Amino acid sequence: MILKSEYDLVILGRGAAAFSAAIKASEITAGQASIAMIGFGPLGGTCVNVGCVPSKYLIEAAKVVHNQSHPRYPGIDSIKPAINSGKIMGSLRDAVKEERVNKYENVLKSYGNIDIYEGRARFLDKSTVIVDNNGDSEKLNGYNFIIATGSSTKIPHIEGLEDTGYLTSNTVWDLNNLPGKLAILGGGFIGLEIGQSLERLGTEVTVIKEHDTVAPGIEEEIGAKLMEILKSEGMEFRTGKKVMRVFSRNGKKIIETQSRRGKEEMEVDEILVSSGRIPNVAGLDLEKAGVEYSSKGIFTDETMKTTNPLIYAAGDVVDQRYKLETLAAGEGSIAASNIYAGTEKKVNLQLVPWAVFTEPQFASVGYTESGYNQTGRKSITRTVPLDLVPKARILREEHGIFKMVVDSETEKIVGIHVLSPNAAEFIIEGVYAIRYGLTFRDLIENSHIFPTVAEGIKLTAQSFTRDLSRMSCCME
Amino acid sequence: MVSKKVTMRVFGMTCDDCVRTVSDGLKDGGATEIFVSLKDGTASAVVDDSRMKPEDLSKIPVFGEKSHYKAQVRKVE
Ligand SMILES: Cc1cc2nc3c(=O)[nH]c(=O)nc-3n(C[C@H](O)[C@H](O)[C@H](O)COP(=O)(O)OP(=O)(O)OC[C@H]3O[C@@H](n4cnc5c(N)ncnc54)[C@H](O)[C@@H]3O)c2cc1C
């Protein structure tokens, strides 16, 4: 295949944002835009290879084990299933490969206008990138560019960490034998999801955090409840502790922490670093392209345009509060439409739902209470415990919370936050409520299916005007 | 009146009929001295910039939302 060095569109990256941009650009231009997609590692980037897909697979496998060993109903004996971790992890890797082949490798075959380049890209000037691959370099010229280089695990500077070795969400999927004892450095969502799964598969899991809360940025009471639930399942949380040093002793990994109460040592088999993500901007030579950025990512406007009007950015590399597959793909598509269809499409982060796939799940859209109050407007909120939702009682999964944030004057819904079974499946109701400016009264007027966990949204809306304990089932 | 020559990348043309449609569309949009290349997927035309911003030539109906053809203004001289 002869690859051209002059392209209509050069995309830096081969992940969700890049694919979505390349396909959208191809659709709009009837396959006539010549597109180069540059990257390294397996096609599809983080989500399919080392992110959403393997993590959700492990979560579901671990759930099966948990449900067998913790039956929720009286009269069903608990069994401790024999676990072949090598087989589970092998099947996880097969599932990843299948998704990658189906949704990326095969899809690409239908687009003859997209050329794939292997390597790392850096800008030489505003219309040229150099692709470095194992000592070889190649120059590519483009008219438009989309930067979609994603993000990477932030590795904290801790003495001895590199020498001692650690896992990240890139490497944990390669394990066959699960560690007996695992310490997770950082209590972000990725660490909580992987931590709960491994704990259910038999690993002793301890989360070590400098801050006292898990899951920063979510409603405080929901974060606290999630931590309480995970603790009751057996995960240990050592909060308020700073990791000072890591070293090996007798084949084990030793973590030395410091807190107000002094120094402590902890011995584990493995360490998982999960202390946040940083955008992949290093080495791109963005200055040469006139693209402004900070350590938080590339600056774009809502149309995904960077400070160079011919260059766009999309996905995890953008300076924005969420790092999500759906957002990355959405932004890739917005960038391509705005480049080729003459549109001015905008991303609206207030309408982006997101979820943490722990059990129970956390799902959220819109403003938190404090976030809304910081905008200068006033909110009123209601919080309903999950055990007031009949379906949760039937499921015997009663630990969770529904919280709704509404504007105090207009009564319009501005945020919904849920910790419950299947929360990720029904948070979309909140997206439509916010998008179409619905008030909590509008939600009350629609019947919800009884019995469902989603009914909790309606009950929360009703709790603005009445005492739920004095209502009969399903009344409006 | 200042005449500006606009060079565009045009997407979606597959045959001589398309060239005709795009040329007619440019004419209807107020352009003159129109040249459309099917092979290169390009078009050039002259516009009177007191009547229209040269950059807006890619927004005329023949390149609009419902049209099969899309264009990008690449050069204005
Ligand atoms: C463990 C985990 C679980 C997750 N779970 C979920 C989930 O359940 N739901 C959800 O919505 N999101 C989830 N996410 C987030 C989601 O995976 C990311 O938001 C999404 O993959 C970002 O896509 P992207 O296209 O921006 O970047 P990526 O998919 O990371 O792609 C970046 C691409 O850029 C390339 N690249 C990097 N540097 C260069 C360079 N210098 N030159 C050229 N190419 C370069 C890489 O090779 C790669 O192809 C999860 C993430 C992790 C880590």
PDB file of N, CA, C and O in Angstrom, chain A residues 135-191:
ATOM      1  N   GLY A 135      13.116   4.324  15.636  1.00  0.00           N
ATOM      2  CA  GLY A 135      14.280   4.908  14.971  1.00  0.00           C
ATOM      3  C   GLY A 135      13.976   5.442  13.582  1.00  0.00           C
ATOM      4  O   GLY A 135      14.746   6.236  13.043  1.00  0.00           O
ATOM      5  N   ASP A 136      12.870   5.027  12.963  1.00  0.00           N
ATOM      6  CA  ASP A 136      12.507   5.591  11.654  1.00  0.00           C
ATOM      7  C   ASP A 136      11.583   6.771  11.867  1.00  0.00           C
ATOM      8  O   ASP A 136      10.773   6.762  12.801  1.00  0.00           O
ATOM      9  N   SER A 137      11.686   7.771  11.009  1.00  0.00           N
ATOM     10  CA  SER A 137      10.709   8.871  11.091  1.00  0.00           C
ATOM     11  C   SER A 137      10.142   9.156   9.716  1.00  0.00           C
ATOM     12  O   SER A 137      10.816   8.970   8.705  1.00  0.00           O
ATOM     13  N   GLU A 138       8.919   9.613   9.747  1.00  0.00           N
ATOM     14  CA  GLU A 138       8.226   9.911   8.506  1.00  0.00           C
ATOM     15  C   GLU A 138       7.477  11.220   8.697  1.00  0.00           C
ATOM     16  O   GLU A 138       6.912  11.459   9.768  1.00  0.00           O
ATOM     17  N   LYS A 139       7.466  12.051   7.630  1.00  0.00           N
ATOM     18  CA  LYS A 139       6.761  13.337   7.714  1.00  0.00           C
ATOM     19  C   LYS A 139       5.390  13.204   7.086  1.00  0.00           C
ATOM     20  O   LYS A 139       5.265  12.643   6.000  1.00  0.00           O
ATOM     21  N   LEU A 140       4.377  13.725   7.743  1.00  0.00           N
ATOM     22  CA  LEU A 140       3.034  13.730   7.157  1.00  0.00           C
ATOM     23  C   LEU A 140       2.511  15.156   7.162  1.00  0.00           C
ATOM     24  O   LEU A 140       2.561  15.827   8.193  1.00  0.00           O
ATOM     25  N   ASN A 141       1.986  15.585   6.015  1.00  0.00           N
ATOM     26  CA  ASN A 141       1.358  16.902   5.961  1.00  0.00           C
ATOM     27  C   ASN A 141      -0.144  16.752   6.032  1.00  0.00           C
ATOM     28  O   ASN A 141      -0.692  15.801   5.472  1.00  0.00           O
ATOM     29  N   GLY A 142      -0.775  17.666   6.706  1.00  0.00           N
ATOM     30  CA  GLY A 142      -2.229  17.617   6.773  1.00  0.00           C
ATOM     31  C   GLY A 142      -2.800  19.016   6.682  1.00  0.00           C
ATOM     32  O   GLY A 142      -2.093  20.000   6.942  1.00  0.00           O
ATOM     33  N   TYR A 143      -4.090  19.098   6.302  1.00  0.00           N
ATOM     34  CA  TYR A 143      -4.741  20.400   6.318  1.00  0.00           C
ATOM     35  C   TYR A 143      -5.382  20.627   7.691  1.00  0.00           C
ATOM     36  O   TYR A 143      -5.095  21.606   8.366  1.00  0.00           O
ATOM     37  N   ASN A 144      -6.198  19.666   8.106  1.00  0.00           N
ATOM     38  CA  ASN A 144      -6.741  19.701   9.476  1.00  0.00           C
ATOM     39  C   ASN A 144      -6.112  18.600  10.315  1.00  0.00           C
ATOM     40  O   ASN A 144      -5.699  17.571   9.778  1.00  0.00           O
ATOM     41  N   PHE A 145      -6.097  18.826  11.622  1.00  0.00           N
ATOM     42  CA  PHE A 145      -5.601  17.806  12.557  1.00  0.00           C
ATOM     43  C   PHE A 145      -6.617  17.622  13.678  1.00  0.00           C
ATOM     44  O   PHE A 145      -7.289  18.586  14.076  1.00  0.00           O
ATOM     45  N   ILE A 146      -6.710  16.412  14.183  1.00  0.00           N
ATOM     46  CA  ILE A 146      -7.456  16.187  15.427  1.00  0.00           C
ATOM     47  C   ILE A 146      -6.495  15.477  16.385  1.00  0.00           C
ATOM     48  O   ILE A 146      -5.927  14.428  16.045  1.00  0.00           O
ATOM     49  N   ILE A 147      -6.309  16.077  17.536  1.00  0.00           N
ATOM     50  CA  ILE A 147      -5.409  15.466  18.529  1.00  0.00           C
ATOM     51  C   ILE A 147      -6.276  14.634  19.471  1.00  0.00           C
ATOM     52  O   ILE A 147      -7.163  15.161  20.140  1.00  0.00           O
ATOM     53  N   ALA A 148      -6.022  13.342  19.487  1.00  0.00           N
ATOM     54  CA  ALA A 148      -6.842  12.423  20.303  1.00  0.00           C
ATOM     55  C   ALA A 148      -5.908  11.390  20.936  1.00  0.00           C
ATOM     56  O   ALA A 148      -6.070  10.185  20.744  1.00  0.00           O
ATOM     57  N   THR A 149      -4.918  11.910  21.653  1.00  0.00           N
ATOM     58  CA  THR A 149      -3.870  11.022  22.176  1.00  0.00           C
ATOM     59  C   THR A 149      -4.192  10.457  23.560  1.00  0.00           C
ATOM     60  O   THR A 149      -3.365   9.759  24.145  1.00  0.00           O
ATOM     61  N   GLY A 150      -5.358  10.748  24.100  1.00  0.00           N
ATOM     62  CA  GLY A 150      -5.805  10.083  25.324  1.00  0.00           C
ATOM     63  C   GLY A 150      -5.063  10.503  26.582  1.00  0.00           C
ATOM     64  O   GLY A 150      -4.485  11.593  26.674  1.00  0.00           O
ATOM     65  N   SER A 151      -5.111   9.623  27.575  1.00  0.00           N
ATOM     66  CA  SER A 151      -4.478   9.915  28.868  1.00  0.00           C
ATOM     67  C   SER A 151      -3.794   8.650  29.384  1.00  0.00           C
ATOM     68  O   SER A 151      -4.025   7.558  28.869  1.00  0.00           O
ATOM     69  N   SER A 152      -2.958   8.833  30.403  1.00  0.00           N
ATOM     70  CA  SER A 152      -2.239   7.690  30.993  1.00  0.00           C
ATOM     71  C   SER A 152      -2.362   7.752  32.510  1.00  0.00           C
ATOM     72  O   SER A 152      -2.638   8.813  33.084  1.00  0.00           O
ATOM     73  N   THR A 153      -2.104   6.610  33.150  1.00  0.00           N
ATOM     74  CA  THR A 153      -2.113   6.579  34.615  1.00  0.00           C
ATOM     75  C   THR A 153      -1.046   7.529  35.147  1.00  0.00           C
ATOM     76  O   THR A 153       0.085   7.532  34.660  1.00  0.00           O
ATOM     77  N   LYS A 154      -1.446   8.332  36.128  1.00  0.00           N
ATOM     78  CA  LYS A 154      -0.472   9.226  36.766  1.00  0.00           C
ATOM     79  C   LYS A 154       0.341   8.389  37.760  1.00  0.00           C
ATOM     80  O   LYS A 154      -0.241   7.764  38.654  1.00  0.00           O
ATOM     81  N   ILE A 155       1.640   8.367  37.591  1.00  0.00           N
ATOM     82  CA  ILE A 155       2.476   7.583  38.506  1.00  0.00           C
ATOM     83  C   ILE A 155       3.088   8.538  39.531  1.00  0.00           C
ATOM     84  O   ILE A 155       3.872   9.417  39.171  1.00  0.00           O
ATOM     85  N   PRO A 156       2.734   8.404  40.807  1.00  0.00           N
ATOM     86  CA  PRO A 156       3.253   9.348  41.799  1.00  0.00           C
ATOM     87  C   PRO A 156       4.750   9.122  42.040  1.00  0.00           C
ATOM     88  O   PRO A 156       5.251   8.013  41.843  1.00  0.00           O
ATOM     89  N   HIS A 157       5.427  10.193  42.420  1.00  0.00           N
ATOM     90  CA  HIS A 157       6.861  10.060  42.728  1.00  0.00           C
ATOM     91  C   HIS A 157       6.980   9.509  44.133  1.00  0.00           C
ATOM     92  O   HIS A 157       6.854  10.239  45.108  1.00  0.00           O
ATOM     93  N   ILE A 158       7.213   8.220  44.240  1.00  0.00           N
ATOM     94  CA  ILE A 158       7.366   7.581  45.551  1.00  0.00           C
ATOM     95  C   ILE A 158       8.695   6.836  45.531  1.00  0.00           C
ATOM     96  O   ILE A 158       8.965   6.069  44.587  1.00  0.00           O
ATOM     97  N   GLU A 159       9.472   7.074  46.555  1.00  0.00           N
ATOM     98  CA  GLU A 159      10.789   6.435  46.620  1.00  0.00           C
ATOM     99  C   GLU A 159      10.645   4.905  46.516  1.00  0.00           C
ATOM    100  O   GLU A 159       9.841   4.304  47.228  1.00  0.00           O
ATOM    101  N   GLY A 160      11.392   4.300  45.625  1.00  0.00           N
ATOM    102  CA  GLY A 160      11.438   2.839  45.526  1.00  0.00           C
ATOM    103  C   GLY A 160      10.340   2.213  44.680  1.00  0.00           C
ATOM    104  O   GLY A 160      10.374   1.010  44.399  1.00  0.00           O
ATOM    105  N   LEU A 161       9.357   3.038  44.229  1.00  0.00           N
ATOM    106  CA  LEU A 161       8.209   2.460  43.508  1.00  0.00           C
ATOM    107  C   LEU A 161       8.641   1.795  42.195  1.00  0.00           C
ATOM    108  O   LEU A 161       8.242   0.664  41.889  1.00  0.00           O
ATOM    109  N   GLU A 162       9.488   2.490  41.434  1.00  0.00           N
ATOM    110  CA  GLU A 162       9.901   1.938  40.134  1.00  0.00           C
ATOM    111  C   GLU A 162      10.666   0.633  40.323  1.00  0.00           C
ATOM    112  O   GLU A 162      10.443  -0.348  39.618  1.00  0.00           O
ATOM    113  N   ASP A 163      11.584   0.613  41.295  1.00  0.00           N
ATOM    114  CA  ASP A 163      12.401  -0.596  41.511  1.00  0.00           C
ATOM    115  C   ASP A 163      11.560  -1.751  42.039  1.00  0.00           C
ATOM    116  O   ASP A 163      11.799  -2.913  41.711  1.00  0.00           O
ATOM    117  N   THR A 164      10.597  -1.443  42.868  1.00  0.00           N
ATOM    118  CA  THR A 164       9.778  -2.504  43.479  1.00  0.00           C
ATOM    119  C   THR A 164       8.793  -3.076  42.474  1.00  0.00           C
ATOM    120  O   THR A 164       8.479  -4.261  42.510  1.00  0.00           O
ATOM    121  N   GLY A 165       8.340  -2.236  41.564  1.00  0.00           N
ATOM    122  CA  GLY A 165       7.391  -2.693  40.545  1.00  0.00           C
ATOM    123  C   GLY A 165       5.947  -2.522  41.005  1.00  0.00           C
ATOM    124  O   GLY A 165       5.652  -2.569  42.190  1.00  0.00           O
ATOM    125  N   TYR A 166       5.069  -2.315  40.049  1.00  0.00           N
ATOM    126  CA  TYR A 166       3.657  -2.097  40.362  1.00  0.00           C
ATOM    127  C   TYR A 166       2.804  -2.415  39.140  1.00  0.00           C
ATOM    128  O   TYR A 166       3.317  -2.531  38.021  1.00  0.00           O
ATOM    129  N   LEU A 167       1.536  -2.564  39.389  1.00  0.00           N
ATOM    130  CA  LEU A 167       0.579  -2.762  38.299  1.00  0.00           C
ATOM    131  C   LEU A 167      -0.140  -1.441  38.045  1.00  0.00           C
ATOM    132  O   LEU A 167      -0.237  -0.608  38.946  1.00  0.00           O
ATOM    133  N   THR A 168      -0.675  -1.297  36.840  1.00  0.00           N
ATOM    134  CA  THR A 168      -1.587  -0.186  36.550  1.00  0.00           C
ATOM    135  C   THR A 168      -2.788  -0.784  35.821  1.00  0.00           C
ATOM    136  O   THR A 168      -2.804  -1.993  35.529  1.00  0.00           O
ATOM    137  N   SER A 169      -3.739   0.073  35.466  1.00  0.00           N
ATOM    138  CA  SER A 169      -4.884  -0.441  34.708  1.00  0.00           C
ATOM    139  C   SER A 169      -4.472  -0.838  33.290  1.00  0.00           C
ATOM    140  O   SER A 169      -5.280  -1.363  32.531  1.00  0.00           O
ATOM    141  N   ASN A 170      -3.217  -0.602  32.907  1.00  0.00           N
ATOM    142  CA  ASN A 170      -2.730  -1.121  31.616  1.00  0.00           C
ATOM    143  C   ASN A 170      -2.270  -2.561  31.745  1.00  0.00           C
ATOM    144  O   ASN A 170      -2.340  -3.319  30.791  1.00  0.00           O
ATOM    145  N   THR A 171      -1.730  -2.936  32.922  1.00  0.00           N
ATOM    146  CA  THR A 171      -1.057  -4.234  33.033  1.00  0.00           C
ATOM    147  C   THR A 171      -1.821  -5.265  33.858  1.00  0.00           C
ATOM    148  O   THR A 171      -1.525  -6.450  33.760  1.00  0.00           O
ATOM    149  N   VAL A 172      -2.782  -4.826  34.655  1.00  0.00           N
ATOM    150  CA  VAL A 172      -3.449  -5.761  35.571  1.00  0.00           C
ATOM    151  C   VAL A 172      -4.143  -6.895  34.802  1.00  0.00           C
ATOM    152  O   VAL A 172      -4.263  -8.022  35.290  1.00  0.00           O
ATOM    153  N   TRP A 173      -4.530  -6.605  33.558  1.00  0.00           N
ATOM    154  CA  TRP A 173      -5.259  -7.601  32.740  1.00  0.00           C
ATOM    155  C   TRP A 173      -4.354  -8.723  32.256  1.00  0.00           C
ATOM    156  O   TRP A 173      -4.847  -9.741  31.775  1.00  0.00           O
ATOM    157  N   ASP A 174      -3.040  -8.544  32.389  1.00  0.00           N
ATOM    158  CA  ASP A 174      -2.113  -9.601  31.949  1.00  0.00           C
ATOM    159  C   ASP A 174      -1.915 -10.664  33.023  1.00  0.00           C
ATOM    160  O   ASP A 174      -1.280 -11.684  32.785  1.00  0.00           O
ATOM    161  N   LEU A 175      -2.428 -10.397  34.243  1.00  0.00           N
ATOM    162  CA  LEU A 175      -2.218 -11.363  35.331  1.00  0.00           C
ATOM    163  C   LEU A 175      -2.941 -12.668  35.033  1.00  0.00           C
ATOM    164  O   LEU A 175      -4.010 -12.671  34.436  1.00  0.00           O
ATOM    165  N   ASN A 176      -2.343 -13.755  35.477  1.00  0.00           N
ATOM    166  CA  ASN A 176      -3.065 -15.031  35.479  1.00  0.00           C
ATOM    167  C   ASN A 176      -3.364 -15.449  36.904  1.00  0.00           C
ATOM    168  O   ASN A 176      -4.442 -15.919  37.216  1.00  0.00           O
ATOM    169  N   ASN A 177      -2.369 -15.254  37.776  1.00  0.00           N
ATOM    170  CA  ASN A 177      -2.576 -15.542  39.195  1.00  0.00           C
ATOM    171  C   ASN A 177      -2.895 -14.235  39.892  1.00  0.00           C
ATOM    172  O   ASN A 177      -2.109 -13.283  39.824  1.00  0.00           O
ATOM    173  N   LEU A 178      -4.022 -14.195  40.537  1.00  0.00           N
ATOM    174  CA  LEU A 178      -4.395 -12.955  41.214  1.00  0.00           C
ATOM    175  C   LEU A 178      -3.627 -12.851  42.525  1.00  0.00           C
ATOM    176  O   LEU A 178      -3.392 -13.863  43.191  1.00  0.00           O
ATOM    177  N   PRO A 179      -3.216 -11.635  42.883  1.00  0.00           N
ATOM    178  CA  PRO A 179      -2.415 -11.490  44.099  1.00  0.00           C
ATOM    179  C   PRO A 179      -3.205 -11.861  45.358  1.00  0.00           C
ATOM    180  O   PRO A 179      -4.419 -11.627  45.419  1.00  0.00           O
ATOM    181  N   GLY A 180      -2.514 -12.424  46.360  1.00  0.00           N
ATOM    182  CA  GLY A 180      -3.166 -12.730  47.632  1.00  0.00           C
ATOM    183  C   GLY A 180      -3.538 -11.443  48.345  1.00  0.00           C
ATOM    184  O   GLY A 180      -4.659 -11.273  48.820  1.00  0.00           O
ATOM    185  N   LYS A 181      -2.562 -10.524  48.406  1.00  0.00           N
ATOM    186  CA  LYS A 181      -2.814  -9.227  49.053  1.00  0.00           C
ATOM    187  C   LYS A 181      -2.441  -8.116  48.079  1.00  0.00           C
ATOM    188  O   LYS A 181      -1.346  -8.128  47.516  1.00  0.00           O
ATOM    189  N   LEU A 182      -3.358  -7.167  47.930  1.00  0.00           N
ATOM    190  CA  LEU A 182      -3.130  -6.074  46.974  1.00  0.00           C
ATOM    191  C   LEU A 182      -3.342  -4.741  47.668  1.00  0.00           C
ATOM    192  O   LEU A 182      -4.328  -4.556  48.383  1.00  0.00           O
ATOM    193  N   ALA A 183      -2.406  -3.823  47.458  1.00  0.00           N
ATOM    194  CA  ALA A 183      -2.623  -2.448  47.922  1.00  0.00           C
ATOM    195  C   ALA A 183      -2.912  -1.589  46.702  1.00  0.00           C
ATOM    196  O   ALA A 183      -2.221  -1.693  45.688  1.00  0.00           O
ATOM    197  N   ILE A 184      -3.962  -0.774  46.809  1.00  0.00           N
ATOM    198  CA  ILE A 184      -4.270   0.155  45.715  1.00  0.00           C
ATOM    199  C   ILE A 184      -3.889   1.548  46.170  1.00  0.00           C
ATOM    200  O   ILE A 184      -4.395   2.029  47.198  1.00  0.00           O
ATOM    201  N   LEU A 185      -2.993   2.172  45.445  1.00  0.00           N
ATOM    202  CA  LEU A 185      -2.588   3.532  45.804  1.00  0.00           C
ATOM    203  C   LEU A 185      -3.519   4.507  45.091  1.00  0.00           C
ATOM    204  O   LEU A 185      -3.502   4.616  43.868  1.00  0.00           O
ATOM    205  N   GLY A 186      -4.376   5.158  45.868  1.00  0.00           N
ATOM    206  CA  GLY A 186      -5.339   6.107  45.290  1.00  0.00           C
ATOM    207  C   GLY A 186      -6.710   5.475  45.267  1.00  0.00           C
ATOM    208  O   GLY A 186      -6.844   4.292  44.972  1.00  0.00           O
ATOM    209  N   GLY A 187      -7.721   6.244  45.578  1.00  0.00           N
ATOM    210  CA  GLY A 187      -9.074   5.658  45.669  1.00  0.00           C
ATOM    211  C   GLY A 187     -10.001   6.179  44.614  1.00  0.00           C
ATOM    212  O   GLY A 187     -11.180   6.396  44.868  1.00  0.00           O
ATOM    213  N   GLY A 188      -9.477   6.375  43.406  1.00  0.00           N
ATOM    214  CA  GLY A 188     -10.345   6.851  42.323  1.00  0.00           C
ATOM    215  C   GLY A 188     -11.235   5.717  41.825  1.00  0.00           C
ATOM    216  O   GLY A 188     -11.179   4.588  42.319  1.00  0.00           O
ATOM    217  N   PHE A 189     -12.065   6.062  40.839  1.00  0.00           N
ATOM    218  CA  PHE A 189     -13.079   5.110  40.378  1.00  0.00           C
ATOM    219  C   PHE A 189     -12.484   3.849  39.777  1.00  0.00           C
ATOM    220  O   PHE A 189     -12.992   2.755  39.987  1.00  0.00           O
ATOM    221  N   ILE A 190     -11.409   4.025  39.020  1.00  0.00           N
ATOM    222  CA  ILE A 190     -10.815   2.854  38.358  1.00  0.00           C
ATOM    223  C   ILE A 190     -10.311   1.886  39.415  1.00  0.00           C
ATOM    224  O   ILE A 190     -10.546   0.674  39.346  1.00  0.00           O
ATOM    225  N   GLY A 191      -9.661   2.427  40.450  1.00  0.00           N
ATOM    226  CA  GLY A 191      -9.147   1.590  41.534  1.00  0.00           C
ATOM    227  C   GLY A 191     -10.272   0.898  42.288  1.00  0.00           C
ATOM    228  O   GLY A 191     -10.151  -0.270  42.661  1.00  0.00           O
TER     229      GLY A 191
END
